[in-house]
PDB file of C-alpha atoms in Angstrom:
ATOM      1  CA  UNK A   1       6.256 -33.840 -16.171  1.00  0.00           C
ATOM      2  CA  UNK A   2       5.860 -33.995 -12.373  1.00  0.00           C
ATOM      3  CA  UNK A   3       8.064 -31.049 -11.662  1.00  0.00           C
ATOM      4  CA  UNK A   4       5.399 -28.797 -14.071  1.00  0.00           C
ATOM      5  CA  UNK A   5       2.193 -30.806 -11.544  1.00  0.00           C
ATOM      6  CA  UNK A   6       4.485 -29.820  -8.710  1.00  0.00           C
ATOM      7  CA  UNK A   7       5.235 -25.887 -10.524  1.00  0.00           C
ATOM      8  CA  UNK A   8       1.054 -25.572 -11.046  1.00  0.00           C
ATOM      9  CA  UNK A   9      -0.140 -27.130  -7.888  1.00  0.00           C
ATOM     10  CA  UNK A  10       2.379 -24.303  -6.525  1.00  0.00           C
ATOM     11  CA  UNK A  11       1.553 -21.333  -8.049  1.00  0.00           C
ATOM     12  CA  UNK A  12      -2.169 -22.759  -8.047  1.00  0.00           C
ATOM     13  CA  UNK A  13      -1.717 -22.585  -4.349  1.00  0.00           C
ATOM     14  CA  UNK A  14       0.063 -19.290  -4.265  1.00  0.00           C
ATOM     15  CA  UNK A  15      -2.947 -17.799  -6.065  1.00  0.00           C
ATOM     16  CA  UNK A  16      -5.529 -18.748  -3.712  1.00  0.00           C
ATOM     17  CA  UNK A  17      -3.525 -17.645  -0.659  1.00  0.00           C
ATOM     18  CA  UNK A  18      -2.970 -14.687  -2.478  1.00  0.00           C
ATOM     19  CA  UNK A  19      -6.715 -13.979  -3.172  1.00  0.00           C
ATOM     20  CA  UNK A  20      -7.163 -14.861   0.373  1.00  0.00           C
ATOM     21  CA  UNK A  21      -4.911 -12.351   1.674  1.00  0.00           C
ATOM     22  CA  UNK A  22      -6.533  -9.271  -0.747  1.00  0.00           C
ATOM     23  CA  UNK A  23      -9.921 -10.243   0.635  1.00  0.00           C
ATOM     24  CA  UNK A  24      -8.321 -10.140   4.244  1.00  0.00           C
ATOM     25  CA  UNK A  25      -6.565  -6.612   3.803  1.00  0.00           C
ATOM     26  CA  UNK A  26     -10.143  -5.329   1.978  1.00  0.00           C
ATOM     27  CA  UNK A  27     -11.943  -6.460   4.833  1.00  0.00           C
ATOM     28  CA  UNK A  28      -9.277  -5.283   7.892  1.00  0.00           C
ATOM     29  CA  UNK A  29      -9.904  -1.575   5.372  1.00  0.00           C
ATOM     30  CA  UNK A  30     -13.503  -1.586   6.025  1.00  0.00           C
ATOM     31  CA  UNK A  31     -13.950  -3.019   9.189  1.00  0.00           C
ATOM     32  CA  UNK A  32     -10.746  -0.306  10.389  1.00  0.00           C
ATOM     33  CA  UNK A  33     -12.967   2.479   8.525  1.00  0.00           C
ATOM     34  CA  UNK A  34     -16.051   1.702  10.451  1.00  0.00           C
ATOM     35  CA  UNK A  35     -14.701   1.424  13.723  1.00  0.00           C
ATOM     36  CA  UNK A  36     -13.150   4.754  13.408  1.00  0.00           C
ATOM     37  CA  UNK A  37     -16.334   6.511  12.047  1.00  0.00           C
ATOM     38  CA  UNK A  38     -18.165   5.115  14.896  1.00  0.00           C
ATOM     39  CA  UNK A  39     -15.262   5.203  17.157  1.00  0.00           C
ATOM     40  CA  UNK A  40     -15.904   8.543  19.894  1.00  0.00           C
ATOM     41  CA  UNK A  41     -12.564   7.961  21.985  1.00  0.00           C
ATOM     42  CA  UNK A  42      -9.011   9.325  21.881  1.00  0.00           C
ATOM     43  CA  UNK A  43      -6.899   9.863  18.722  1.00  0.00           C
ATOM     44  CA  UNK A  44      -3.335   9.626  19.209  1.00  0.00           C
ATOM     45  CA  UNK A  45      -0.135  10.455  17.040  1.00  0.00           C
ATOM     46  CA  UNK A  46       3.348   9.534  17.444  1.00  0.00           C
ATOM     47  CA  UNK A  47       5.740  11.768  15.822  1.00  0.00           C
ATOM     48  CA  UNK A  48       9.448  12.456  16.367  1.00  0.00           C
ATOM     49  CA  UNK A  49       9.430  16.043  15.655  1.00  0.00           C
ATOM     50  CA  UNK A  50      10.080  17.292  18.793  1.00  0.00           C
ATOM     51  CA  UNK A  51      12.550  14.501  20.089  1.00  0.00           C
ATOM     52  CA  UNK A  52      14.835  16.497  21.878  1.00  0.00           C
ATOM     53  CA  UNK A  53      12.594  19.264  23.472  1.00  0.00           C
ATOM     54  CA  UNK A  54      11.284  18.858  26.723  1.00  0.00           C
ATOM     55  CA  UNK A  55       7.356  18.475  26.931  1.00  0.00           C
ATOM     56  CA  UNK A  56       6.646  21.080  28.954  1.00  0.00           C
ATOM     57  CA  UNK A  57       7.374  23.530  26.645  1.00  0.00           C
ATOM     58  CA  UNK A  58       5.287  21.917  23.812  1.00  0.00           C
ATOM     59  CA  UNK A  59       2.607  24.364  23.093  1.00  0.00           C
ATOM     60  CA  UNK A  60       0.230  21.478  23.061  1.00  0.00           C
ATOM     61  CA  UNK A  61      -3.676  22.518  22.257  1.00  0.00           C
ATOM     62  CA  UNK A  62      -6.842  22.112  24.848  1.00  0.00           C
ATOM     63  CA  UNK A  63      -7.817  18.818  25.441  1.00  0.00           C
ATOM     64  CA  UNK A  64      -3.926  17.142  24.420  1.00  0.00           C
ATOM     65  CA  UNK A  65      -2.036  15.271  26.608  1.00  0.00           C
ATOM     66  CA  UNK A  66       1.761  14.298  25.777  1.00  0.00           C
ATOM     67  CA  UNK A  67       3.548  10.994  26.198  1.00  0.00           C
ATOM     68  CA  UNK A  68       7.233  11.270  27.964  1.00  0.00           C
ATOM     69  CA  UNK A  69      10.062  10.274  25.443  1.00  0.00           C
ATOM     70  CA  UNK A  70       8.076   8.910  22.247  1.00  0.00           C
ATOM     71  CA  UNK A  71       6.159  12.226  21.821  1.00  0.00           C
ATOM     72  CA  UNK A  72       2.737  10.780  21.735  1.00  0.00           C
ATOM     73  CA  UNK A  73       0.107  13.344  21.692  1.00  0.00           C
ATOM     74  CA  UNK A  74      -3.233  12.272  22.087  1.00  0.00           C
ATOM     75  CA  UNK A  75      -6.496  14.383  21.452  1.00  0.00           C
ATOM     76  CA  UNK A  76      -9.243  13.510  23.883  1.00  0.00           C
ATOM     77  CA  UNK A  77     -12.372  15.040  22.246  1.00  0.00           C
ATOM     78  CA  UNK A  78     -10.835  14.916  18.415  1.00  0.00           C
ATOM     79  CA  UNK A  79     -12.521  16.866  15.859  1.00  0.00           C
ATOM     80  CA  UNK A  80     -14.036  15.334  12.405  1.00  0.00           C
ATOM     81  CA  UNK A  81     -10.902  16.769  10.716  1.00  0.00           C
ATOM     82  CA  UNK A  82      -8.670  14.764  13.123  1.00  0.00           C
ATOM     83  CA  UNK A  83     -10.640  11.288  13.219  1.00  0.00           C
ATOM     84  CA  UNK A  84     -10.538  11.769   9.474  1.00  0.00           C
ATOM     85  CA  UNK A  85      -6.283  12.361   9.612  1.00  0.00           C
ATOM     86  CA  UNK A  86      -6.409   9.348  11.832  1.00  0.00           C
ATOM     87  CA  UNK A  87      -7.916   7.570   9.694  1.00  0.00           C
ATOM     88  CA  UNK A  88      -5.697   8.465   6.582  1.00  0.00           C
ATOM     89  CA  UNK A  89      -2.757   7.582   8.625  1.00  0.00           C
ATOM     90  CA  UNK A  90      -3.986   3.894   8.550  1.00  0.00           C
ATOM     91  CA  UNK A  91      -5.836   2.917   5.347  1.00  0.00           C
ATOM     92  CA  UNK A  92      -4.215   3.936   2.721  1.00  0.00           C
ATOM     93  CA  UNK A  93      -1.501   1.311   3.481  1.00  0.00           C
ATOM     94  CA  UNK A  94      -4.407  -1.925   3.773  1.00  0.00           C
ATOM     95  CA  UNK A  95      -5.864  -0.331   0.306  1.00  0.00           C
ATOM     96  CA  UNK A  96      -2.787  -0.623  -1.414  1.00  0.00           C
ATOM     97  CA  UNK A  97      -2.209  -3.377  -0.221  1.00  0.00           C
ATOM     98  CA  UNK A  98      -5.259  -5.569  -0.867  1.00  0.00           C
ATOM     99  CA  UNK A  99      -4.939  -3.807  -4.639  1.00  0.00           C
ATOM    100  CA  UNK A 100      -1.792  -4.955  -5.344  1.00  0.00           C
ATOM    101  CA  UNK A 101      -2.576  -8.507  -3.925  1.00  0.00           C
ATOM    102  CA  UNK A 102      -5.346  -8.994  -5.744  1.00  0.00           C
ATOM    103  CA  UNK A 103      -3.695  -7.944  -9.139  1.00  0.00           C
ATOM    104  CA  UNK A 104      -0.782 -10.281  -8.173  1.00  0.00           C
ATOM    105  CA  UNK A 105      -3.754 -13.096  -7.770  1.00  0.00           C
ATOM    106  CA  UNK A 106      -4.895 -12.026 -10.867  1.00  0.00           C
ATOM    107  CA  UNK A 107      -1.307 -12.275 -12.574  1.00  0.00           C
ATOM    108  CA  UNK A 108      -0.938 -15.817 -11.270  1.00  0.00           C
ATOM    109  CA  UNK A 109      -4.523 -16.684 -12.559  1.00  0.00           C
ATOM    110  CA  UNK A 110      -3.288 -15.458 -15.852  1.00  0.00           C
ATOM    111  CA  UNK A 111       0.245 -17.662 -15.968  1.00  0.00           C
ATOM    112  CA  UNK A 112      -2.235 -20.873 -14.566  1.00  0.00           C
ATOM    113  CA  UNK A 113      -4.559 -19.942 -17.482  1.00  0.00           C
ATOM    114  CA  UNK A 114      -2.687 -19.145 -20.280  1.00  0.00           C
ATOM    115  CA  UNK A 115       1.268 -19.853 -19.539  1.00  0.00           C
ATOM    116  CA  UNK A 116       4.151 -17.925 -18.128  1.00  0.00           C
ATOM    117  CA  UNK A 117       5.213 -16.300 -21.219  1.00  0.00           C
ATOM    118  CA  UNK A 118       1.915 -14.674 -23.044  1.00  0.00           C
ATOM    119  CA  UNK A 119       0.862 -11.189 -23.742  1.00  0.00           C
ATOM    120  CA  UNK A 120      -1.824 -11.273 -20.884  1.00  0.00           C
ATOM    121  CA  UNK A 121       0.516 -12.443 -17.917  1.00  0.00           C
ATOM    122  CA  UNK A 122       3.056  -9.190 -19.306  1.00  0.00           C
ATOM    123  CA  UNK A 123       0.006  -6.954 -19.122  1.00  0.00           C
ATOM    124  CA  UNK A 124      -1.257  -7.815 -15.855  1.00  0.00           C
ATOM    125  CA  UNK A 125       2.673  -8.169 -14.693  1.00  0.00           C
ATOM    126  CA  UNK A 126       2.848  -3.978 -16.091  1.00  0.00           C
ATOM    127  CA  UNK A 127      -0.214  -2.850 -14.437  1.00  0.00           C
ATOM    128  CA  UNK A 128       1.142  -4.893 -11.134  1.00  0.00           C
ATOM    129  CA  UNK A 129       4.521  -2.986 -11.442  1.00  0.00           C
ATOM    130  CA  UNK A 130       2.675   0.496 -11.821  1.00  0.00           C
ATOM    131  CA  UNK A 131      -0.009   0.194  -9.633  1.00  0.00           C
ATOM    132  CA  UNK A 132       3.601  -0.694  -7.016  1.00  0.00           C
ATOM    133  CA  UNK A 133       5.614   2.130  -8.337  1.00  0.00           C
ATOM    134  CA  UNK A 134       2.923   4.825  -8.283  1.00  0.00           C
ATOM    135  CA  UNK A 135       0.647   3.353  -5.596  1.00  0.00           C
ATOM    136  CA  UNK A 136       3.842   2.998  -2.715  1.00  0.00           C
ATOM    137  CA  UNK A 137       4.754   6.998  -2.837  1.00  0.00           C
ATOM    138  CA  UNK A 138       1.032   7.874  -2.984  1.00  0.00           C
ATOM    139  CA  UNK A 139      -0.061   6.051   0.075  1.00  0.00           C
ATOM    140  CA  UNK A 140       2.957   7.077   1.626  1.00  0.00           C
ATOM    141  CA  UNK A 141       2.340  10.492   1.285  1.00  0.00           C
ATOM    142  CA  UNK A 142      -1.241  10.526   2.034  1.00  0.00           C
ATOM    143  CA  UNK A 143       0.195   8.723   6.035  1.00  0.00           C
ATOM    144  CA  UNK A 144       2.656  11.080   6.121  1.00  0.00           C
ATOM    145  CA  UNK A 145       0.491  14.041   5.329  1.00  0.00           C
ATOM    146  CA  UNK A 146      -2.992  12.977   7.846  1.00  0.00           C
ATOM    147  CA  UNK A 147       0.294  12.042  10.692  1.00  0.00           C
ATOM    148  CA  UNK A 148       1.665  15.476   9.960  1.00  0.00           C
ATOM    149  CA  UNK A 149      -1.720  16.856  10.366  1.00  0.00           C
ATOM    150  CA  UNK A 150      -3.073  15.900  13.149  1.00  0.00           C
ATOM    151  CA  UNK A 151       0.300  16.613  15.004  1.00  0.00           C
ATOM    152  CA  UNK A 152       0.082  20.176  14.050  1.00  0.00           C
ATOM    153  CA  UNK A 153      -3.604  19.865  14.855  1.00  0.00           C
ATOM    154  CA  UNK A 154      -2.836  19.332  18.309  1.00  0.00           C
ATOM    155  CA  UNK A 155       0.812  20.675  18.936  1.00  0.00           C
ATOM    156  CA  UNK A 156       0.996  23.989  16.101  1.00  0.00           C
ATOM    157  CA  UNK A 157       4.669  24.491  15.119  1.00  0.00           C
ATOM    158  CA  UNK A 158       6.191  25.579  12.269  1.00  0.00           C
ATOM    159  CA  UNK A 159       8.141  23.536  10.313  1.00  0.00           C
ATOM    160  CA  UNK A 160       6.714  19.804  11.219  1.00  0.00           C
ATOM    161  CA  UNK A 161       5.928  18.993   7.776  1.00  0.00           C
ATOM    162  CA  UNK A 162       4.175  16.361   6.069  1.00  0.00           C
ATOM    163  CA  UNK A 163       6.872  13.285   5.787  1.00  0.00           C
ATOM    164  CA  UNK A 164       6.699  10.100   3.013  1.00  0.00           C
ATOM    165  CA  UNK A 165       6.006   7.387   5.182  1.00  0.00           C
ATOM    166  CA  UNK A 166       6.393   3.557   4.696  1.00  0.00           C
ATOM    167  CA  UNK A 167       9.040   1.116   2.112  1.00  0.00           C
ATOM    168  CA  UNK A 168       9.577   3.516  -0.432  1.00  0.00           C
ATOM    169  CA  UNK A 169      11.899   0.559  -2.030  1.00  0.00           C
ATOM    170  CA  UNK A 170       8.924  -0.957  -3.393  1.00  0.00           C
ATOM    171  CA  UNK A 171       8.795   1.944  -5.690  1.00  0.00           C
ATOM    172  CA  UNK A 172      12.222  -0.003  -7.368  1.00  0.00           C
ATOM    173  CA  UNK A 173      10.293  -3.164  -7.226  1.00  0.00           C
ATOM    174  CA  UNK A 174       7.021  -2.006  -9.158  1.00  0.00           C
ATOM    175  CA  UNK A 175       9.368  -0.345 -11.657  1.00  0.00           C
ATOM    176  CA  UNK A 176      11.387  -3.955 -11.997  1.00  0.00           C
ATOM    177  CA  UNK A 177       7.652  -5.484 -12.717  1.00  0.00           C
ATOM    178  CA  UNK A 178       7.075  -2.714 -15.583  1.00  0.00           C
ATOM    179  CA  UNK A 179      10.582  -3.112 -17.257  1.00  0.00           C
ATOM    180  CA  UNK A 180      10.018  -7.296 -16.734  1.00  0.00           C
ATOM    181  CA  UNK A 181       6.822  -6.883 -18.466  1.00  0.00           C
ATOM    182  CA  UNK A 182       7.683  -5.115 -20.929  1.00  0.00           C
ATOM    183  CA  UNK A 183      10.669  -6.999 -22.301  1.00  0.00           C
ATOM    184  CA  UNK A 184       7.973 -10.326 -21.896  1.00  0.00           C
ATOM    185  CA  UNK A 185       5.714  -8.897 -24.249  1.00  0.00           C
ATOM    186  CA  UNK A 186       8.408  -8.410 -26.488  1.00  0.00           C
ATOM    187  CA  UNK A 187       9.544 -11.506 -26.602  1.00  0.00           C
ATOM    188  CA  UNK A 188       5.782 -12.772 -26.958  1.00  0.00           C
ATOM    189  CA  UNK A 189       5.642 -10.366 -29.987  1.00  0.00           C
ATOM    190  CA  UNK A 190       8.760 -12.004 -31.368  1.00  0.00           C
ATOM    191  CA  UNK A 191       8.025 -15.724 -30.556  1.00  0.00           C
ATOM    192  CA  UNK A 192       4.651 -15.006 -32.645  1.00  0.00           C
ATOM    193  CA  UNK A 193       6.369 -13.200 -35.944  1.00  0.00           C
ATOM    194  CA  UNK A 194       8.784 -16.195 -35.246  1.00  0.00           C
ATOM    195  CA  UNK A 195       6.390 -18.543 -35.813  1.00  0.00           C
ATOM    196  CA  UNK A 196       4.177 -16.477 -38.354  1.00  0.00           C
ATOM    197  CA  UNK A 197       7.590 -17.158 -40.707  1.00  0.00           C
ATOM    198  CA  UNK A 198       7.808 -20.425 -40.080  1.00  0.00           C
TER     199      UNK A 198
END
C-alpha cells in the first residue's frame, strides 16, 4: 500500500515537472522566434563542409566573414531568407520538443487517472511513440536543410547538401512506444473479453 502512495506521489511528480518543462521549451520557442524576427545583427553558421580547405580560397559572398578552423561563416547584413534559415536551424528542435513533453505529461495524467494498463494510457503511449518516430527525422531535416542553406547562401558550392541533423535514435525509441502501445491495448482488449466471460 505505501509503495503504490510512494509509485503515485512519483509519477504525480514526474507529471508536473514534465508539464513544466513543455511550457518551458514552448516559451524558450517563442521568445527564440521573436528575438530573431526583431533581431538586425549577424547570422552565423557552422558547418564542416569545407574542413580541410584553406579559407582563403572559400568563395565566400559580400558581406561574409570566415572563422579559422571551425568554418564559421557569418553574414553581417543577412537577408529575410537567411534570418528565416537561422531560425529553422533552431526551433524546430524546442517544438518537438515541448510536443512530445507535453504528450508524455499527458500520458502520465492518463496512468494517474485511469491506471497503467487501460486503453487511454496505450493511446496516448501510440501517439507519444509516433509523434517521436516521425517528429525526430522531420525536425532533423528541417535543421539540416535551413544549416545547409544558409551555408550555401553565403559560401555557394556544389555539393554541400542538406544533412539530417540531431539523435536520430529516438526514431527507435518512438517506434518502441508504438509497438509498447500497441501490445497494451491488446492486452486491455483481452483482460475485458476475459472478464466479459467470467
Amino acid at each position: 500500500m505505501g509503495g503504490c502512495a510512494v509509485n503515485t506521489r512519483l509519477t504525480r511528480t514526474l507529471s508536473s515537472v514534465t508539464f513544466a518543462m513543455a511550457v518551458l521549451c514552448g516559451l524558450v520557442f517563442l521568445g527564440t522566434g521573436l528575438s530573431h524576427m526583431l533581431d538586425d545583427g549577424a547570422v552565423c553558421v557552422k558547418t564542416s563542409f569545407w574542413a580541410n580547405a584553406s579559407l582563403g580560397k572559400l568563395p565566400i559572398g559580400e558581406g561574409v566573414e570566415a572563422g579559422s578552423s571551425t568554418t564559421r561563416l557569418c553574414q553581417n547584413d543577412p537577408s529575410v531568407g537567411q534570418r528565416a534559415a537561422d531560425l529553422g536551424g533552431e526551433l524546430p528542435w524546442l517544438l518537438f520538443g515541448a510536443l512530445a513533453l507535453l504528450l508524455f505529461s499527458r500520458l502520465l495524467d492518463a496512468v494517474l487517472a485511469k491506471g497503467p494498463f487501460t486503453d487511454v494510457v496505450a493511446r496516448r503511449l501510440s501517439v507519444l511513440g509516433w509523434v517521436v518516430a516521425v517528429g525526430t527525422p522531420l525536425a532533423g531535416l528541417v535543421v539540416g536543410w535551413s544549416k545547409s542553406w544558409l551555408a550555401g547562401s553565403m559560401a555557394p558550392v556544389i555539393g554541400s547538401g542538406p544533412e539530417v541533423a540531431g539523435p536520430q535514435a529516438l526514431i527507435l525509441a518512438g517506434l518502441a512506444a508504438v509497438i509498447m502501445g500497441k501490445i497494451m491495448r491488446e492486452g486491455v482488449r483481452m483482460r475485458e473479453d476475459l472478464e466479459g466471460t467470467i
